[in-house]
Amino acid sequence: MRFGPAALSLSLALGLTASIGQADDRAPNPRAAMLISEGKSALAAGQPQKAIDAFEAALTVDPAHTPIYLDLAEAARREGLQGKAIRYYRDALKRDPENLAAISGEGEALVEKGAIEKARLNLSKLKSLCGNSCEEADELATAISRGPQPQVLRAEAVMPDAQVTQN
């Protein structure tokens, strides 16, 4: 009898957690859908930071919609934030471990970071899930064969050393 309230609250918490994890095959909240379309148009216009802002707002409105994580990851990759993109892909994979787009996207982000061996593991996982004729596996194989792209040096990264001279 004394464990009744604790058991009830624990079962409610586990039920809520389980229901959030299973809700990715439904349509997003209408407000989230509006923010997602805003983010996709910003991404198409070449404004990844504006897209990230819209996708993060959509994620706040509807945290159970897994495709938002994929959109966030794509925007983060275009912004040059591969580590953040990998985290979003892994969040999507926690919700849906066999999401081919998330496995492929994570592999491509790993290639962009220079982690070719880890990307090859993703490729082998993709091939075991969908075979050799899968579009996601082909994209990842192409990215691996291309290899990591050289980093572009920005002007802010090369600042002259301050030298003090006496007059």
mmCIF file of C-alpha atoms in Angstrom:
data_model
loop_
_atom_site.group_PDB
_atom_site.id
_atom_site.type_symbol
_atom_site.label_atom_id
_atom_site.label_comp_id
_atom_site.label_asym_id
_atom_site.label_seq_id
_atom_site.Cartn_x
_atom_site.Cartn_y
_atom_site.Cartn_z
ATOM 1 C CA MET A 1 0.000 0.000 0.000
ATOM 2 C CA ARG A 2 2.767 2.429 0.786
ATOM 3 C CA PHE A 3 4.385 1.848 -2.641
ATOM 4 C CA GLY A 4 1.136 2.533 -4.508
ATOM 5 C CA PRO A 5 1.667 6.256 -5.224
ATOM 6 C CA ALA A 6 5.295 5.717 -6.251
ATOM 7 C CA ALA A 7 4.335 2.855 -8.573
ATOM 8 C CA LEU A 8 1.535 4.918 -10.104
ATOM 9 C CA SER A 9 3.787 7.923 -10.779
ATOM 10 C CA LEU A 10 6.512 5.684 -12.217
ATOM 11 C CA SER A 11 4.061 3.957 -14.562
ATOM 12 C CA LEU A 12 2.686 7.314 -15.727
ATOM 13 C CA ALA A 13 6.194 8.616 -16.415
ATOM 14 C CA LEU A 14 7.144 5.498 -18.373
ATOM 15 C CA GLY A 15 3.881 5.602 -20.319
ATOM 16 C CA LEU A 16 4.435 9.219 -21.275
ATOM 17 C CA THR A 17 8.018 8.547 -22.347
ATOM 18 C CA ALA A 18 6.964 5.569 -24.451
ATOM 19 C CA SER A 19 4.190 7.511 -26.164
ATOM 20 C CA ILE A 20 6.564 10.334 -27.131
ATOM 21 C CA GLY A 21 9.021 7.899 -28.696
ATOM 22 C CA GLN A 22 6.371 6.248 -30.867
ATOM 23 C CA ALA A 23 4.787 9.371 -32.318
ATOM 24 C CA ASP A 24 6.973 9.941 -35.382
ATOM 25 C CA ASP A 25 4.656 8.441 -38.029
ATOM 26 C CA ARG A 26 1.963 11.039 -37.539
ATOM 27 C CA ALA A 27 1.604 14.478 -39.086
ATOM 28 C CA PRO A 28 3.284 17.307 -37.185
ATOM 29 C CA ASN A 29 1.436 19.894 -35.188
ATOM 30 C CA PRO A 30 0.035 22.565 -37.605
ATOM 31 C CA ARG A 31 2.184 25.305 -36.047
ATOM 32 C CA ALA A 32 5.227 23.055 -36.293
ATOM 33 C CA ALA A 33 4.371 22.274 -39.931
ATOM 34 C CA MET A 34 4.326 26.005 -40.689
ATOM 35 C CA LEU A 35 7.729 26.453 -39.030
ATOM 36 C CA ILE A 36 9.125 23.420 -40.873
ATOM 37 C CA SER A 37 8.061 24.841 -44.239
ATOM 38 C CA GLU A 38 9.569 28.202 -43.253
ATOM 39 C CA GLY A 39 12.829 26.450 -42.375
ATOM 40 C CA LYS A 40 12.895 24.481 -45.621
ATOM 41 C CA SER A 41 12.367 27.627 -47.676
ATOM 42 C CA ALA A 42 15.155 29.379 -45.744
ATOM 43 C CA LEU A 43 17.433 26.400 -46.381
ATOM 44 C CA ALA A 44 16.589 26.503 -50.085
ATOM 45 C CA ALA A 45 17.364 30.232 -50.098
ATOM 46 C CA GLY A 46 20.829 29.572 -48.676
ATOM 47 C CA GLN A 47 20.111 30.839 -45.163
ATOM 48 C CA PRO A 48 20.996 27.882 -42.923
ATOM 49 C CA GLN A 49 21.022 29.858 -39.666
ATOM 50 C CA LYS A 50 17.497 31.128 -40.295
ATOM 51 C CA ALA A 51 16.492 27.546 -41.119
ATOM 52 C CA ILE A 52 18.043 26.265 -37.872
ATOM 53 C CA ASP A 53 16.063 28.868 -35.924
ATOM 54 C CA ALA A 54 12.804 27.814 -37.596
ATOM 55 C CA PHE A 55 13.476 24.094 -37.126
ATOM 56 C CA GLU A 56 14.399 24.563 -33.454
ATOM 57 C CA ALA A 57 11.154 26.476 -32.933
ATOM 58 C CA ALA A 58 9.265 23.641 -34.640
ATOM 59 C CA LEU A 59 11.011 21.140 -32.388
ATOM 60 C CA THR A 60 9.872 23.153 -29.369
ATOM 61 C CA VAL A 61 6.292 23.073 -30.598
ATOM 62 C CA ASP A 62 6.324 19.353 -31.529
ATOM 63 C CA PRO A 63 9.249 17.487 -29.930
ATOM 64 C CA ALA A 64 7.872 14.077 -30.930
ATOM 65 C CA HIS A 65 8.136 14.624 -34.700
ATOM 66 C CA THR A 66 11.345 12.834 -35.747
ATOM 67 C CA PRO A 67 11.749 14.385 -39.248
ATOM 68 C CA ILE A 68 12.461 17.745 -37.607
ATOM 69 C CA TYR A 69 15.727 16.281 -36.300
ATOM 70 C CA LEU A 70 16.717 15.344 -39.856
ATOM 71 C CA ASP A 71 15.933 18.855 -41.095
ATOM 72 C CA LEU A 72 17.929 20.361 -38.224
ATOM 73 C CA ALA A 73 20.862 18.096 -39.016
ATOM 74 C CA GLU A 74 20.837 19.091 -42.689
ATOM 75 C CA ALA A 75 20.754 22.792 -41.797
ATOM 76 C CA ALA A 76 23.587 22.325 -39.300
ATOM 77 C CA ARG A 77 25.692 20.553 -41.943
ATOM 78 C CA ARG A 78 25.180 23.417 -44.376
ATOM 79 C CA GLU A 79 26.235 25.839 -41.645
ATOM 80 C CA GLY A 80 29.435 23.805 -41.206
ATOM 81 C CA LEU A 81 28.455 22.400 -37.814
ATOM 82 C CA GLN A 82 29.025 18.700 -38.487
ATOM 83 C CA GLY A 83 29.283 17.782 -34.802
ATOM 84 C CA LYS A 84 25.896 19.314 -34.097
ATOM 85 C CA ALA A 85 24.466 17.588 -37.162
ATOM 86 C CA ILE A 86 25.750 14.218 -35.950
ATOM 87 C CA ARG A 87 24.035 14.800 -32.615
ATOM 88 C CA TYR A 88 20.716 15.519 -34.362
ATOM 89 C CA TYR A 89 21.075 12.420 -36.542
ATOM 90 C CA ARG A 90 21.745 10.326 -33.421
ATOM 91 C CA ASP A 91 18.678 11.808 -31.733
ATOM 92 C CA ALA A 92 16.625 10.722 -34.747
ATOM 93 C CA LEU A 93 18.209 7.258 -34.588
ATOM 94 C CA LYS A 94 17.269 6.940 -30.911
ATOM 95 C CA ARG A 95 13.660 7.402 -31.939
ATOM 96 C CA ASP A 96 13.862 5.247 -35.074
ATOM 97 C CA PRO A 97 16.976 3.007 -35.150
ATOM 98 C CA GLU A 98 16.352 1.908 -38.742
ATOM 99 C CA ASN A 99 15.859 5.375 -40.245
ATOM 100 C CA LEU A 100 17.859 5.130 -43.475
ATOM 101 C CA ALA A 101 18.058 8.896 -44.002
ATOM 102 C CA ALA A 102 19.473 9.407 -40.497
ATOM 103 C CA ILE A 103 22.075 6.655 -40.917
ATOM 104 C CA SER A 104 23.152 8.026 -44.293
ATOM 105 C CA GLY A 105 23.178 11.648 -43.115
ATOM 106 C CA GLU A 106 25.223 10.772 -40.050
ATOM 107 C CA GLY A 107 27.682 8.941 -42.292
ATOM 108 C CA GLU A 108 28.011 11.929 -44.612
ATOM 109 C CA ALA A 109 28.571 14.267 -41.656
ATOM 110 C CA LEU A 110 31.224 11.861 -40.349
ATOM 111 C CA VAL A 111 32.964 11.977 -43.733
ATOM 112 C CA GLU A 112 32.887 15.776 -43.647
ATOM 113 C CA LYS A 113 34.585 15.632 -40.223
ATOM 114 C CA GLY A 114 37.183 13.184 -41.546
ATOM 115 C CA ALA A 115 35.945 10.076 -39.693
ATOM 116 C CA ILE A 116 35.954 7.799 -42.746
ATOM 117 C CA GLU A 117 36.072 4.501 -40.811
ATOM 118 C CA LYS A 118 32.995 5.401 -38.767
ATOM 119 C CA ALA A 119 31.233 6.405 -41.975
ATOM 120 C CA ARG A 120 32.086 2.992 -43.447
ATOM 121 C CA LEU A 121 30.387 1.384 -40.451
ATOM 122 C CA ASN A 122 27.267 3.389 -41.276
ATOM 123 C CA LEU A 123 27.527 2.235 -44.891
ATOM 124 C CA SER A 124 27.718 -1.407 -43.859
ATOM 125 C CA LYS A 125 24.703 -0.887 -41.574
ATOM 126 C CA LEU A 126 22.786 0.676 -44.462
ATOM 127 C CA LYS A 127 23.678 -2.195 -46.778
ATOM 128 C CA SER A 128 22.517 -4.720 -44.205
ATOM 129 C CA LEU A 129 19.178 -2.897 -43.843
ATOM 130 C CA CYS A 130 18.347 -2.085 -47.447
ATOM 131 C CA GLY A 131 20.868 -3.846 -49.682
ATOM 132 C CA ASN A 132 23.182 -2.400 -52.314
ATOM 133 C CA SER A 133 20.460 -0.825 -54.442
ATOM 134 C CA CYS A 134 19.296 1.657 -51.807
ATOM 135 C CA GLU A 135 19.551 5.388 -52.637
ATOM 136 C CA GLU A 136 20.861 6.295 -49.169
ATOM 137 C CA ALA A 137 23.643 3.686 -49.416
ATOM 138 C CA ASP A 138 24.634 5.013 -52.851
ATOM 139 C CA GLU A 139 24.808 8.595 -51.543
ATOM 140 C CA LEU A 140 26.947 7.580 -48.580
ATOM 141 C CA ALA A 141 29.247 5.459 -50.751
ATOM 142 C CA THR A 142 29.733 8.450 -53.059
ATOM 143 C CA ALA A 143 30.515 10.725 -50.104
ATOM 144 C CA ILE A 144 33.040 8.213 -48.744
ATOM 145 C CA SER A 145 34.763 7.885 -52.118
ATOM 146 C CA ARG A 146 34.952 11.689 -52.377
ATOM 147 C CA GLY A 147 36.476 11.904 -48.924
ATOM 148 C CA PRO A 148 36.542 14.901 -46.608
ATOM 149 C CA GLN A 149 36.547 18.257 -48.323
ATOM 150 C CA PRO A 150 39.349 20.676 -47.452
ATOM 151 C CA GLN A 151 38.374 23.332 -44.960
ATOM 152 C CA VAL A 152 38.104 26.853 -46.299
ATOM 153 C CA LEU A 153 40.252 29.308 -44.382
ATOM 154 C CA ARG A 154 38.302 32.392 -43.355
ATOM 155 C CA ALA A 155 39.801 35.839 -42.986
ATOM 156 C CA GLU A 156 38.846 35.948 -39.309
ATOM 157 C CA ALA A 157 41.028 32.894 -38.661
ATOM 158 C CA VAL A 158 44.177 34.634 -39.874
ATOM 159 C CA MET A 159 44.623 37.692 -37.751
ATOM 160 C CA PRO A 160 48.036 39.358 -37.700
ATOM 161 C CA ASP A 161 49.992 39.245 -34.462
ATOM 162 C CA ALA A 162 49.967 42.490 -32.559
ATOM 163 C CA GLN A 163 53.451 43.915 -32.433
ATOM 164 C CA VAL A 164 54.465 46.731 -30.166
ATOM 165 C CA THR A 165 57.140 49.012 -31.547
ATOM 166 C CA GLN A 166 58.839 51.896 -29.874
ATOM 167 C CA ASN A 167 58.794 55.272 -31.607
#
